[in-house]
Amino acid sequence: STKKYNFPRKNSKGGGVHPIYNLNQMLTSGFKGALGVKTGFTTNAGRTFVGAAHRKGHTLIFVGMGIKESSKGAAESALTWGFKNLKNLKPVGTLVAH
């Protein structure tokens, strides 16, 4: 959820920092349990989005391709639905701690 971070510049004469910005609204808007996301676009796949959220001991992952609405909206809708319907879902895999 960090909106801005200043990385130290080690190779510049005066030191200084290099600011980076997080523009992903799913992370910065406070979506409950958001873990991380990767957005993208290709000619063949269109708008793409991979994101995950964790709530009450469950982690759900959303993968979308060819998204026509906002990526944030598609991911948040799917993840919200998933958390509301956990008892009706059958996992396709298990995340393993390392």
mmCIF file of C-alpha atoms in Angstrom, residues 31-73:
data_model
loop_
_atom_site.group_PDB
_atom_site.id
_atom_site.type_symbol
_atom_site.label_atom_id
_atom_site.label_comp_id
_atom_site.label_asym_id
_atom_site.label_seq_id
_atom_site.Cartn_x
_atom_site.Cartn_y
_atom_site.Cartn_z
ATOM 1 C CA PHE A 31 -8.767 -3.060 -0.696
ATOM 2 C CA LYS A 32 -8.941 -5.330 2.353
ATOM 3 C CA GLY A 33 -6.217 -7.997 2.332
ATOM 4 C CA ALA A 34 -4.556 -6.939 -0.932
ATOM 5 C CA LEU A 35 -1.163 -8.637 -1.231
ATOM 6 C CA GLY A 36 0.170 -7.591 -4.584
ATOM 7 C CA VAL A 37 -0.645 -7.148 -8.219
ATOM 8 C CA LYS A 38 0.834 -7.116 -11.694
ATOM 9 C CA THR A 39 -0.880 -5.216 -14.467
ATOM 10 C CA GLY A 40 -0.130 -5.407 -18.152
ATOM 11 C CA PHE A 41 -1.288 -5.158 -21.745
ATOM 12 C CA THR A 42 -0.456 -7.063 -24.897
ATOM 13 C CA THR A 43 -2.023 -6.892 -28.337
ATOM 14 C CA ASN A 44 -3.246 -10.487 -28.156
ATOM 15 C CA ALA A 45 -4.326 -10.625 -24.496
ATOM 16 C CA GLY A 46 -5.553 -7.056 -24.105
ATOM 17 C CA ARG A 47 -5.636 -5.645 -20.588
ATOM 18 C CA THR A 48 -4.266 -8.207 -18.113
ATOM 19 C CA PHE A 49 -4.145 -8.332 -14.335
ATOM 20 C CA VAL A 50 -2.893 -10.749 -11.687
ATOM 21 C CA GLY A 51 -3.657 -9.974 -8.064
ATOM 22 C CA ALA A 52 -4.092 -11.665 -4.719
ATOM 23 C CA ALA A 53 -5.767 -10.933 -1.416
ATOM 24 C CA HIS A 54 -5.722 -12.676 1.962
ATOM 25 C CA ARG A 55 -8.568 -12.693 4.472
ATOM 26 C CA LYS A 56 -9.331 -14.900 7.485
ATOM 27 C CA GLY A 57 -6.769 -17.552 6.603
ATOM 28 C CA HIS A 58 -7.611 -17.757 2.893
ATOM 29 C CA THR A 59 -5.654 -16.387 -0.050
ATOM 30 C CA LEU A 60 -7.442 -15.914 -3.364
ATOM 31 C CA ILE A 61 -5.709 -15.145 -6.642
ATOM 32 C CA PHE A 62 -7.356 -13.382 -9.575
ATOM 33 C CA VAL A 63 -5.968 -13.720 -13.100
ATOM 34 C CA GLY A 64 -7.698 -11.755 -15.842
ATOM 35 C CA MET A 65 -7.019 -11.368 -19.563
ATOM 36 C CA GLY A 66 -8.940 -9.344 -22.129
ATOM 37 C CA ILE A 67 -10.481 -7.237 -19.367
ATOM 38 C CA LYS A 68 -12.942 -4.685 -20.786
ATOM 39 C CA GLU A 69 -13.659 -2.767 -17.555
ATOM 40 C CA SER A 70 -11.061 -1.323 -15.205
ATOM 41 C CA SER A 71 -8.566 -3.937 -14.053
ATOM 42 C CA LYS A 72 -9.056 -2.802 -10.457
ATOM 43 C CA GLY A 73 -12.819 -3.152 -10.767
#
